[in-house]
Short mmCIF file of C-alpha atoms in Angstrom, two decimals:
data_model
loop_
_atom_site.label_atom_id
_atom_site.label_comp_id
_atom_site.label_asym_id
_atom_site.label_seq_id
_atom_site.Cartn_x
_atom_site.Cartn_y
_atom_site.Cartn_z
CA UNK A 1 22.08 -21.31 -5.16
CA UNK A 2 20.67 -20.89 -2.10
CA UNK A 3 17.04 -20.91 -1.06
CA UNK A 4 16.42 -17.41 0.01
CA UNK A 5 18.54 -16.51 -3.32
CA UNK A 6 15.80 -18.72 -5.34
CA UNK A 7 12.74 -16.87 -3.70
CA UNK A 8 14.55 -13.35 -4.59
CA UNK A 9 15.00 -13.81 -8.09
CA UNK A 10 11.66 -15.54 -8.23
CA UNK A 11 9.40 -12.84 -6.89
CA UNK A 12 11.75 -10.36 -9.06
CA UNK A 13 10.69 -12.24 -12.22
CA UNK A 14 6.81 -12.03 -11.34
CA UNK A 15 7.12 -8.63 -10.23
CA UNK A 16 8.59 -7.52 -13.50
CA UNK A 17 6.02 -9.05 -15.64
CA UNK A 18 5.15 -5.45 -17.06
CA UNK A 19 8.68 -4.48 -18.10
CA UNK A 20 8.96 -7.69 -20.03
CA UNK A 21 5.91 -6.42 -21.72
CA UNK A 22 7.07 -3.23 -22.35
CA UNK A 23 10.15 -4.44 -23.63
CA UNK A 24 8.60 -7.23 -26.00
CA UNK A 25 6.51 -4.43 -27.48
CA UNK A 26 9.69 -2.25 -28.11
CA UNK A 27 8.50 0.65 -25.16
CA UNK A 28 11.79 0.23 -23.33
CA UNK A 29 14.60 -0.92 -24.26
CA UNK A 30 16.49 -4.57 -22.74
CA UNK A 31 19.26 -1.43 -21.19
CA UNK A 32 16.19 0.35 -19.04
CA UNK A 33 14.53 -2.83 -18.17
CA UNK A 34 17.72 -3.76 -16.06
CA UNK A 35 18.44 -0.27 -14.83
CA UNK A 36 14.62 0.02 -13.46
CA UNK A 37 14.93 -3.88 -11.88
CA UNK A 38 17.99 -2.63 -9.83
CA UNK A 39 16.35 0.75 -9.03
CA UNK A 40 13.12 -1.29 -8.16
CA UNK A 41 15.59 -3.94 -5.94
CA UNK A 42 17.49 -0.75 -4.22
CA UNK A 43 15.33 1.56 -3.48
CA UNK A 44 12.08 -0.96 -2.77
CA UNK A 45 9.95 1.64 -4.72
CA UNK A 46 7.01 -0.48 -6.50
CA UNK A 47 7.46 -1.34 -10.11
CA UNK A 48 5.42 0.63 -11.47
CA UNK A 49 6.88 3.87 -10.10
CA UNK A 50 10.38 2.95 -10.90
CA UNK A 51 8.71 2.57 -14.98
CA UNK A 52 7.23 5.56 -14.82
CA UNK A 53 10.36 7.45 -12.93
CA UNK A 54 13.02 5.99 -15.29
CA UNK A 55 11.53 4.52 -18.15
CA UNK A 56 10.20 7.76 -19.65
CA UNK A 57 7.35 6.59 -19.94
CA UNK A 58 3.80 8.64 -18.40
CA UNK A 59 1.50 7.21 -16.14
CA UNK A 60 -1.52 7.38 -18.17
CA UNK A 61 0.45 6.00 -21.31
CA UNK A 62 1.31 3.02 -18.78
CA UNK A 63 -1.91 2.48 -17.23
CA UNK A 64 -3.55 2.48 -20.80
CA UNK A 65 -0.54 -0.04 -22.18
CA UNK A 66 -1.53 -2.33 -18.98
CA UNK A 67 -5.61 -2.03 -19.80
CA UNK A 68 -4.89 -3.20 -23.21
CA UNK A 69 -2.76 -5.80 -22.17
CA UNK A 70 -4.50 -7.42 -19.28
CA UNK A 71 -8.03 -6.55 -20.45
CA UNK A 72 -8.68 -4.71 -17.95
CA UNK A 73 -10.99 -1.13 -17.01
CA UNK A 74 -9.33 1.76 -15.87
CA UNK A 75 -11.67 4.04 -13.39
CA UNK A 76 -11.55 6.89 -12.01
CA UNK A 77 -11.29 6.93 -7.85
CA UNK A 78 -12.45 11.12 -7.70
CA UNK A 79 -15.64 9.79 -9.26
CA UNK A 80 -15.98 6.66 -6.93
CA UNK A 81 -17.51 6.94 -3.36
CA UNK A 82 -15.71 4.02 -1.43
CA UNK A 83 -16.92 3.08 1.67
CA UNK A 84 -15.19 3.34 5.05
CA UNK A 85 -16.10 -0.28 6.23
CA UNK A 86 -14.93 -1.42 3.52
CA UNK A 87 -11.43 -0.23 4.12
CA UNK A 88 -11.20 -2.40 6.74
CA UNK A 89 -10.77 -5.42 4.88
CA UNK A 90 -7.35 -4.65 4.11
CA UNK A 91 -5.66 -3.19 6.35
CA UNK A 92 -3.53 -0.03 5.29
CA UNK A 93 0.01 -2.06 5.99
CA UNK A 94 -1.15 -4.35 3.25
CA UNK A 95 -2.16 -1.66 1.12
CA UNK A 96 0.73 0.15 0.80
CA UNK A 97 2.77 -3.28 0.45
CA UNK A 98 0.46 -4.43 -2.62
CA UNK A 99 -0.38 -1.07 -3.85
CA UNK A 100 -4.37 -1.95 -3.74
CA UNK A 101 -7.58 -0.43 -2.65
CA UNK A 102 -10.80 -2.07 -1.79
CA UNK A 103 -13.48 0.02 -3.57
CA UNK A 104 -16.13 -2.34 -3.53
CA UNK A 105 -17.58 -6.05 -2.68
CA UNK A 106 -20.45 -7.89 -4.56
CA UNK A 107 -21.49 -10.64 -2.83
CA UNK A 108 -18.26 -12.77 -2.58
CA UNK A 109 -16.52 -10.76 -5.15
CA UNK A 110 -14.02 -7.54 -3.93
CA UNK A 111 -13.10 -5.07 -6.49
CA UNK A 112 -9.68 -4.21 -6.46
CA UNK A 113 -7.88 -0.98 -7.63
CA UNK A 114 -4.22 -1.34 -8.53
CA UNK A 115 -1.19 -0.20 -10.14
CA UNK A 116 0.21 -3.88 -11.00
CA UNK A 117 -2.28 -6.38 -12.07
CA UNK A 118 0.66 -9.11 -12.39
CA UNK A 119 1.21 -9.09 -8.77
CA UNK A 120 0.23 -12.42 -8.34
CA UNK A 121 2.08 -12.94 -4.85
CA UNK A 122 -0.60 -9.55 -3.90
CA UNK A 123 -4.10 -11.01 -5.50
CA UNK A 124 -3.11 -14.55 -4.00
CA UNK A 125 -2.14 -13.31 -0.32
CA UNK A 126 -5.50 -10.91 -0.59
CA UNK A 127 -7.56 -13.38 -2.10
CA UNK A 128 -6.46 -15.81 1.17
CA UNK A 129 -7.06 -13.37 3.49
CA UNK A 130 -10.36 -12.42 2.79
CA UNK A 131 -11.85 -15.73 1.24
CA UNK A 132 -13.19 -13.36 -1.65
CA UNK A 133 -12.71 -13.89 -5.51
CA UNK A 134 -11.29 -10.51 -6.92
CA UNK A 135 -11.72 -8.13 -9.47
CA UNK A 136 -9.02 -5.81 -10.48
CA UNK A 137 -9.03 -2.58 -11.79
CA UNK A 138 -6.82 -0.21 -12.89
CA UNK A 139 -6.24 3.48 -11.82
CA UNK A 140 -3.15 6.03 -12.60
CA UNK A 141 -0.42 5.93 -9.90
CA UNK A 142 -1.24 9.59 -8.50
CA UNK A 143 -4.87 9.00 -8.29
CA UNK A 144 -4.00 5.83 -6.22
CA UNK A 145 -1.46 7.62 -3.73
CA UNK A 146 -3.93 10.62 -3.04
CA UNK A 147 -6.76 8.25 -2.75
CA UNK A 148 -4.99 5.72 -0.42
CA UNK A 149 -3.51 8.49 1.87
CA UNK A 150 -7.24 9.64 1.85
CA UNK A 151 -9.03 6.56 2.59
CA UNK A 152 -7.01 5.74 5.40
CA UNK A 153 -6.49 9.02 7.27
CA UNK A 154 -8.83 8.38 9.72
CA UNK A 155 -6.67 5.10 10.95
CA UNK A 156 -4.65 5.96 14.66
CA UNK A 157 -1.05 6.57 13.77
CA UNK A 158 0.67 3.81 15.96
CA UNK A 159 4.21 4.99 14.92
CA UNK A 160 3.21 8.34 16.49
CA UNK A 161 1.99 7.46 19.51
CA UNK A 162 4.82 5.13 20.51
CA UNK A 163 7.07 8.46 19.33
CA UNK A 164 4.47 10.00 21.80
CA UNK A 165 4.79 7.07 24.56
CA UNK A 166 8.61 7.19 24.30
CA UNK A 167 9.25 10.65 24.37
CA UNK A 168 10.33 12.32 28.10
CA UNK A 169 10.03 15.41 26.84
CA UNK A 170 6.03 15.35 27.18
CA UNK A 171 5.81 13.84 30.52
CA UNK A 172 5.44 16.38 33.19
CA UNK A 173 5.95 15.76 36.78
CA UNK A 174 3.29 17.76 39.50
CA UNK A 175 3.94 17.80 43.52
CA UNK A 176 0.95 15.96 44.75
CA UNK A 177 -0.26 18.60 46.72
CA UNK A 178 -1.12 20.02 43.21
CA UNK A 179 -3.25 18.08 41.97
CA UNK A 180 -6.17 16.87 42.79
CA UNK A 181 -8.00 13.32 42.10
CA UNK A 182 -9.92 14.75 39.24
CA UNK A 183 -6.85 15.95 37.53
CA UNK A 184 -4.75 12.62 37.94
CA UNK A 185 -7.87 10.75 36.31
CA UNK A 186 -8.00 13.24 33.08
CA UNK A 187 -4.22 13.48 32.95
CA UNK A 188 -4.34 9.79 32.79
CA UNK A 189 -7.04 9.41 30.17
CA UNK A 190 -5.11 11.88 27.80
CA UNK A 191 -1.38 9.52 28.50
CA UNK A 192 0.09 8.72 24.97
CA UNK A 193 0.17 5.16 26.40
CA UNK A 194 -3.49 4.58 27.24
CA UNK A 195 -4.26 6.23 23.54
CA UNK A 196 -2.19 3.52 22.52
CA UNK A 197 -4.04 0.91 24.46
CA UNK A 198 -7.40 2.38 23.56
CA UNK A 199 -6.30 2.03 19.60
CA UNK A 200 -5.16 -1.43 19.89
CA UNK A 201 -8.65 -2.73 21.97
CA UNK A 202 -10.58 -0.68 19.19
#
C-alpha cells in the first residue's frame, strides 16, 4: 500500500463519520453508504451534499440527526448579523474547502457554522491557523450556500480579472496622436492588470 493510498482512504474514513452514523442507526442502508462514498470520491461534492442528494434523506432531517448526535445547536444564519471583519479570518478558499463560516469570536474562542462537525482535518487546520479554540454550530446546507456566497461577495474575483488580464479582445490600441497624457494615465488606472495588482497589495 502505498503512502498517498494510506492518506486517501484515511481522510475518506474521517470524512464519512456521519454515514457510519446513519448507517449504525438504520437511516441508510450499508448499499447507499458505498454508493454516496464513491459519489462523494468522484464528483468531490462535500459529504453532506452527496447524503442529502442520494441518501433520501432531507437536510433538516440531517442537520437535526447530526445536533442530536454531536450535541450540538443548530442556528439560524437569516437571523444572525455576521460581521465583515470577521470574514477575514478565513479566507473564502478555505471556506468553501471546509464548508465553514466564521459568525463570531469571543475572546479566544471563534464560532463556527458548518455542515460536518466530524471534519476533524477542517477544525484542526482552522484551529492552527487562527490560534483560536472553536465552537461549532450547525446550520442546514442551503442556508450555508446562500449565506457563504453572501458573506463573501464583496471579495475581488481574481479568476476574473486574470480572464480580464488575459483576454485580447479588451485591449484596444489608439494612434498616439489620439490621446492625450490624461487619457493614457486613466486608461492605465482602469487596466485589468493594475486591478489585479491593486487587489493583491489590498
Amino acid at each position: 500500500m502505498s503512502l498517498l493510498f494510506f492518506f486517501e482512504v484515511l481522510f475518506q474514513k474521517m470524512s464519512s463519520r456521519i454515514c457510519e452514523l446513519l448507517v449504525k442507526h438504520g437511516v441508510l442502508t450499508s448499499e447507499l453508504h458505498q454508493q454516496i462514498l464513491d459519489q462523494h470520491k468522484n464528483t468531490n461534492l462535500p459529504i453532506i451534499s452527496c447524503i442529502i442528494k442520494f441518501g433520501g434523506i432531507n437536510e433538516v432531517e440531517l442537520v437535526n440527526f447530526i445536533s442530536k448526535e454531536y450535541r450540538l445547536p443548530v442556528i439560524d444564519l437569516e437571523k444572525i448579523t455576521v460581521d465583515k471583519d470577521l470574514i477575514r479570518v478565513i479566507p473564502h478558499n478555505l471556506a468553501i474547502k471546509h464548508n465553514v463560516i466564521p459568525v463570531s469570536v469571543e475572546g479566544n474562542v471563534l464560532t463556527l457554522v458548518m455542515l460536518d462537525p466530524s471534519n476533524i482535518v477542517a477544525l484542526n487546520d482552522i484551529k492552527f491557523m487562527t490560534g483560536c479554540d472553536i465552537r461549532v454550530a450547525l446550520v442546514t446546507e442551503a442556508q450555508f450556500k446562500a449565506r457563504l456566497d453572501a458573506l463573501y461577495e464583496v471579495e475581488v474575483s481574481y479568476e476574473d480579472l486574470f480572464k480580464a488580464a488575459q483576454d485580447g479582445d479588451s485591449v484596444e490600441v489608439l494612434r498616439q496622436e489620439e490621446e492625450s497624457l490624461q487619457d493614457i494615465e486613466k486608461g492605465s488606472e482602469d487596466a485589468p492588470v493594475v486591478k489585479l495588482v491593486n487587489a493583491l497589495l489590498a
